[in-house]
Short mmCIF file of C-alpha atoms in Angstrom, two decimals:
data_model
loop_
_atom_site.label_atom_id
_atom_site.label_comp_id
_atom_site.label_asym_id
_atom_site.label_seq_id
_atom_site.Cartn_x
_atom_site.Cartn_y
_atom_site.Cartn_z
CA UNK E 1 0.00 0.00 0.00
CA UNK E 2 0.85 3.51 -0.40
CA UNK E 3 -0.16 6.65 1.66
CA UNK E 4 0.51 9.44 0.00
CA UNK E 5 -0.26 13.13 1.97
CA UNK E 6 -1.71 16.02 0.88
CA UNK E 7 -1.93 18.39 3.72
CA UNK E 8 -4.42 19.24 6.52
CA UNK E 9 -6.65 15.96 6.95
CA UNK E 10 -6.40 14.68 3.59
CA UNK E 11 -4.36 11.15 2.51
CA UNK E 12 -4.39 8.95 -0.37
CA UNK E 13 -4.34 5.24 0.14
CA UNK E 14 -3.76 3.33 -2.82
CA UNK E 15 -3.74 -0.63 -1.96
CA UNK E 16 -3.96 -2.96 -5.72
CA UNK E 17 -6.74 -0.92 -7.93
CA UNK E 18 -8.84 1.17 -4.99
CA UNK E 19 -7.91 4.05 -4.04
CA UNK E 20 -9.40 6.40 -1.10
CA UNK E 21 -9.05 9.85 -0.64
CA UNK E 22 -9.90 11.35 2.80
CA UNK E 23 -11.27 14.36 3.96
CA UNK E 24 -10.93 16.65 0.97
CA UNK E 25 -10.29 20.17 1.28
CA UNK E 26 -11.87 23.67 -0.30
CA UNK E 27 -9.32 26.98 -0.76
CA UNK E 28 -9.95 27.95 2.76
CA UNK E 29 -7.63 26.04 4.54
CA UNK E 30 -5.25 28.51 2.76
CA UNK E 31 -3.96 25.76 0.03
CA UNK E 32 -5.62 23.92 -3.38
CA UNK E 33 -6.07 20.16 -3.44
CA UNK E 34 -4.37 18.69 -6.41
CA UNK E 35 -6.44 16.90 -9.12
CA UNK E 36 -7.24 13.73 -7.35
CA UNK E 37 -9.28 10.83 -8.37
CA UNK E 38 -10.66 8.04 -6.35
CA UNK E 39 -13.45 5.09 -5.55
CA UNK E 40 -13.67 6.21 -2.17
CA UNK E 41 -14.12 9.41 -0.26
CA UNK E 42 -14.76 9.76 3.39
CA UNK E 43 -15.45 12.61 5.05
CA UNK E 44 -14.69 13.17 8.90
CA UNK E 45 -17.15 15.86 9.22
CA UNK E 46 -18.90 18.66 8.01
CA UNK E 47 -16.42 21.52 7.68
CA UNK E 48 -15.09 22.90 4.51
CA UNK E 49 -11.65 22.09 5.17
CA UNK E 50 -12.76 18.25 5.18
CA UNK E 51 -15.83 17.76 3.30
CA UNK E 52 -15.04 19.31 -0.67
CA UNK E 53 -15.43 16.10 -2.02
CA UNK E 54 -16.79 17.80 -5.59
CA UNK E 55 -12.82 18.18 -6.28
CA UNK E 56 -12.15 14.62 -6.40
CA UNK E 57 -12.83 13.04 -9.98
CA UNK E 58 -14.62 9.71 -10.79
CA UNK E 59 -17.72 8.61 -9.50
CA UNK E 60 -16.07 7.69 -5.80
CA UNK E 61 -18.84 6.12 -3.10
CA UNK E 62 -18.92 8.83 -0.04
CA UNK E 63 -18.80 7.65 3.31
CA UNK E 64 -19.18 10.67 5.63
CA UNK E 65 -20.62 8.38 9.11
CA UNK E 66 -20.43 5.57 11.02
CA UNK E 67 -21.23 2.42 9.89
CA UNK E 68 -20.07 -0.93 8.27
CA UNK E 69 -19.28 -0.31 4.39
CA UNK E 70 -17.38 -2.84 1.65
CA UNK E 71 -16.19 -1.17 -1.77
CA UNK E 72 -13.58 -3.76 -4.04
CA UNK E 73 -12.63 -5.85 -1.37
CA UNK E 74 -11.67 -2.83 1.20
CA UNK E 75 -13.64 -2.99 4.18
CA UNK E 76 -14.39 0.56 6.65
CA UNK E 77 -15.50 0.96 9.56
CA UNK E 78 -17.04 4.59 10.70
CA UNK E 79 -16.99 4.89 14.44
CA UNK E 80 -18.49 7.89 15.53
CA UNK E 81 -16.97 10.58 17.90
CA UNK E 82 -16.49 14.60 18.37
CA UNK E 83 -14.70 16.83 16.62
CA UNK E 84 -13.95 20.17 18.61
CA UNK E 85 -13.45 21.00 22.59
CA UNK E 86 -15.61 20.11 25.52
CA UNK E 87 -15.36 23.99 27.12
CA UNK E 88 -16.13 25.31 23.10
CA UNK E 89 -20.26 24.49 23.73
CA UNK E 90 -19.86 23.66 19.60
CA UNK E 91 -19.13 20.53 18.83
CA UNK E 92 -19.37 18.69 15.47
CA UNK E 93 -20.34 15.08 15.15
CA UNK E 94 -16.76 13.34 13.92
CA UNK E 95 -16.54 9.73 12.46
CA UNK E 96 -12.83 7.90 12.81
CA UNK E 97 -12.48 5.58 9.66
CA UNK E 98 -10.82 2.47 10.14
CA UNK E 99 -9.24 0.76 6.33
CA UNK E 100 -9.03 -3.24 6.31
CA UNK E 101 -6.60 -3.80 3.57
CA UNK E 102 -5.25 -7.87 3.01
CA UNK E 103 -3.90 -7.53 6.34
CA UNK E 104 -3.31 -3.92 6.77
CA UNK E 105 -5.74 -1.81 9.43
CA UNK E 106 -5.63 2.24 8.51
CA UNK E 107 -6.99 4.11 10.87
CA UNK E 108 -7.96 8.16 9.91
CA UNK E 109 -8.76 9.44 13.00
CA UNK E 110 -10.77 12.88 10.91
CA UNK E 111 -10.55 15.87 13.02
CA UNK E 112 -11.04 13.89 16.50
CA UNK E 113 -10.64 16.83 18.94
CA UNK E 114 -10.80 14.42 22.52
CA UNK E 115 -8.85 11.23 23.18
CA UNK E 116 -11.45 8.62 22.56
CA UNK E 117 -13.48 6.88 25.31
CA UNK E 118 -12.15 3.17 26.51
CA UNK E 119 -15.08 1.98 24.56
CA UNK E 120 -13.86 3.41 21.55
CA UNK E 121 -10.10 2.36 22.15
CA UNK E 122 -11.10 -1.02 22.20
CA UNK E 123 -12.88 -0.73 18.60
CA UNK E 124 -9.60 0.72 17.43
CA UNK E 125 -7.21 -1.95 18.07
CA UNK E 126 -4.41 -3.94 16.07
CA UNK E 127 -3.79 -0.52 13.94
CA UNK E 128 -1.50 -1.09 11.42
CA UNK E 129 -0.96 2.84 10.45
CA UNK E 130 -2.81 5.20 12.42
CA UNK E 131 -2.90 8.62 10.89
CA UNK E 132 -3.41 11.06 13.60
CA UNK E 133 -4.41 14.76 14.29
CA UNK E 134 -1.52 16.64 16.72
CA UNK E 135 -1.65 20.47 16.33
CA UNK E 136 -4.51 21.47 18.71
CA UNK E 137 -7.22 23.87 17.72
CA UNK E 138 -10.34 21.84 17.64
CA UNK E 139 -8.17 19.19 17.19
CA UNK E 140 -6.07 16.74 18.96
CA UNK E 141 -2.59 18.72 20.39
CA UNK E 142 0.62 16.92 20.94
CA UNK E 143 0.12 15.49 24.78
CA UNK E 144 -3.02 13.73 23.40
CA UNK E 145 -1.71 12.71 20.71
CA UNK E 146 1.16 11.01 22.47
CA UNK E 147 -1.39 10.05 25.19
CA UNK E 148 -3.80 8.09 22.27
CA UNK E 149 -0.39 6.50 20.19
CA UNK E 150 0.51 5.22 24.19
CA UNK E 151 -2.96 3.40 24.43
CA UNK E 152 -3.03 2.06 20.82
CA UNK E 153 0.52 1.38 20.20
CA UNK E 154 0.24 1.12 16.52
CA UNK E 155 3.20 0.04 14.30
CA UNK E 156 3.25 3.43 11.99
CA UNK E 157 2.07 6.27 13.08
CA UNK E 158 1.85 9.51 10.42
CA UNK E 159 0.76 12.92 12.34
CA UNK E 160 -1.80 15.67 9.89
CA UNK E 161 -3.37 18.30 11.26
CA UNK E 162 -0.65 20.94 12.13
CA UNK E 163 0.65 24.04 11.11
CA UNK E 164 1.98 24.37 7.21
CA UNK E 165 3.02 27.79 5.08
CA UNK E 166 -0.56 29.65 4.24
CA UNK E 167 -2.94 27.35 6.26
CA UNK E 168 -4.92 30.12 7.56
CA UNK E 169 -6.00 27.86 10.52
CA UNK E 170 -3.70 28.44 13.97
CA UNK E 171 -2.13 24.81 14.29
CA UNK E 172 0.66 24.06 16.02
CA UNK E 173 4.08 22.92 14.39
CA UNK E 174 4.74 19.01 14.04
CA UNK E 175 7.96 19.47 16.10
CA UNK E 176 5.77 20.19 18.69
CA UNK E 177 4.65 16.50 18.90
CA UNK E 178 7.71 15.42 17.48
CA UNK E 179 9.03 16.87 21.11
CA UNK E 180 6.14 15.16 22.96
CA UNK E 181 6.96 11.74 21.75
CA UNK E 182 11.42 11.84 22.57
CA UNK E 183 11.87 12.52 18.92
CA UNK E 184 14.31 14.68 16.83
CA UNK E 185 13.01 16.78 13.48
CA UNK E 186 13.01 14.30 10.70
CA UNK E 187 12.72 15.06 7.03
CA UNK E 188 9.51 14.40 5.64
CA UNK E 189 8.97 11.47 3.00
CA UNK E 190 7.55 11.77 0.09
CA UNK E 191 5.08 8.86 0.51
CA UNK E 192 4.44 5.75 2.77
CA UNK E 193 5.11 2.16 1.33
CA UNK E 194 3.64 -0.34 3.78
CA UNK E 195 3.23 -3.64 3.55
CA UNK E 196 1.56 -6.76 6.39
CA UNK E 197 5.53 -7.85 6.72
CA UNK E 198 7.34 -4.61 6.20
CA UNK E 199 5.67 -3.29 9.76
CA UNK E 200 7.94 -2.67 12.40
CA UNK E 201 8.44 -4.37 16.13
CA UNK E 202 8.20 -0.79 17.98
CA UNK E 203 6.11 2.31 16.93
CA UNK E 204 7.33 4.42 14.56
CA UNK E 205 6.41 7.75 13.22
CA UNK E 206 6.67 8.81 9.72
CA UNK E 207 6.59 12.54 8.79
CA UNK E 208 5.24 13.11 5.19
CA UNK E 209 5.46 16.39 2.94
CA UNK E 210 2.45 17.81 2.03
CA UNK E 211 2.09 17.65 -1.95
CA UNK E 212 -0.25 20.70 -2.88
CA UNK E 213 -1.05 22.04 -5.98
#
């Protein structure tokens, strides 16, 4: 499989002939989404920096809450949660999306802005590559971040969600989190390759460059 990045919330996974894009953004985020195509979109929730799913071509299926779903042999699973703070009074309904791919678990956490419940830990176990919001706002920060990766122990972990040139949104810088979990800057990758027997023993986190348009 390969995960390919694209800034703020949104990731390609290409595993065989399916690919998924998730959480597509408009201009307002401060950056334009490349030309993307895909059979499946999911959307985290409704905000315009996650939802512009009109910019991805083909005739995807949408997936935008929880539930069971099976497109070309790739099963999700949409577990619902919050997106946004407790003390804010707004909160927006946000669904984590977890990928079953021959043997590979991706889990999108969307814009998840609380560490999840034990119930929901539980759902999200054996995570092969758990992509991860860490730059605060309405969103996850570092501590919980490094709190959630401590409870789920994943074998990849790939942080979104922070601070970029132009994103118009106030998000912390990944070296932020990178500080949070005992780790020096790294240079980002271009893309993920991941396979069932290339995982590693111990948790490790891969930074990715955002490709923009």
């Amino acid at each position: 499989m390969e995960i390919t990045w694209y800034g703020h919330a949104c990731f390609r996974l290409r595993e065989r002939e399916v690919t998924v894009i998730t959480d597509p953004y408009d201009k307002s985020v401060g950056y334009t989404l490349p030309r993307l195509r895909a059979d499946i979109v999911t959307v985290s929730h409704a905000s315009p920096g996650h939802n512009n799913v009109a910019a991805v071509k083909g005739e995807p299926k949408v997936f935008t809450g929880p539930g069971e779903y099976e497109v070309g042999g790739i099963f999700i699973t949409g577990i619902p949660s919050w997106h946004g703070r407790k003390q804010s009074g707004e909160r927006l309904s946000n669904t984590i999306f977890l990928f079953e791919f021959d043997g590979l678990t991706v889990c999108h956490l969307g814009g998840l802005g609380q560490v999840p419940s034990q119930a929901q830990m539980e759902v999200l176990s054996a995570i092969s590559v758990l992509l991860i919001p860490v730059g605060g706002g309405d969103h996850l920060d570092a501590a919980e971040a490094a709190e959630v990766i401590g409870a789920l122990e994943p074998s990849i972990v790939v942080p979104m969600l922070y601070r970029l040139p132009d994103l118009t949104i106030p998000l912390d810088p990944v070296n932020k989190f990178l500080k949070e979990m005992g780790l020096p800057e790294s240079e980002p990758q271009d893309s993920l390759k991941v396979s069932k027997g290339s995982l590693p023993e111990e948790t490790q986190v891969v930074v990715l460059a955002a490709k923009q348009a």
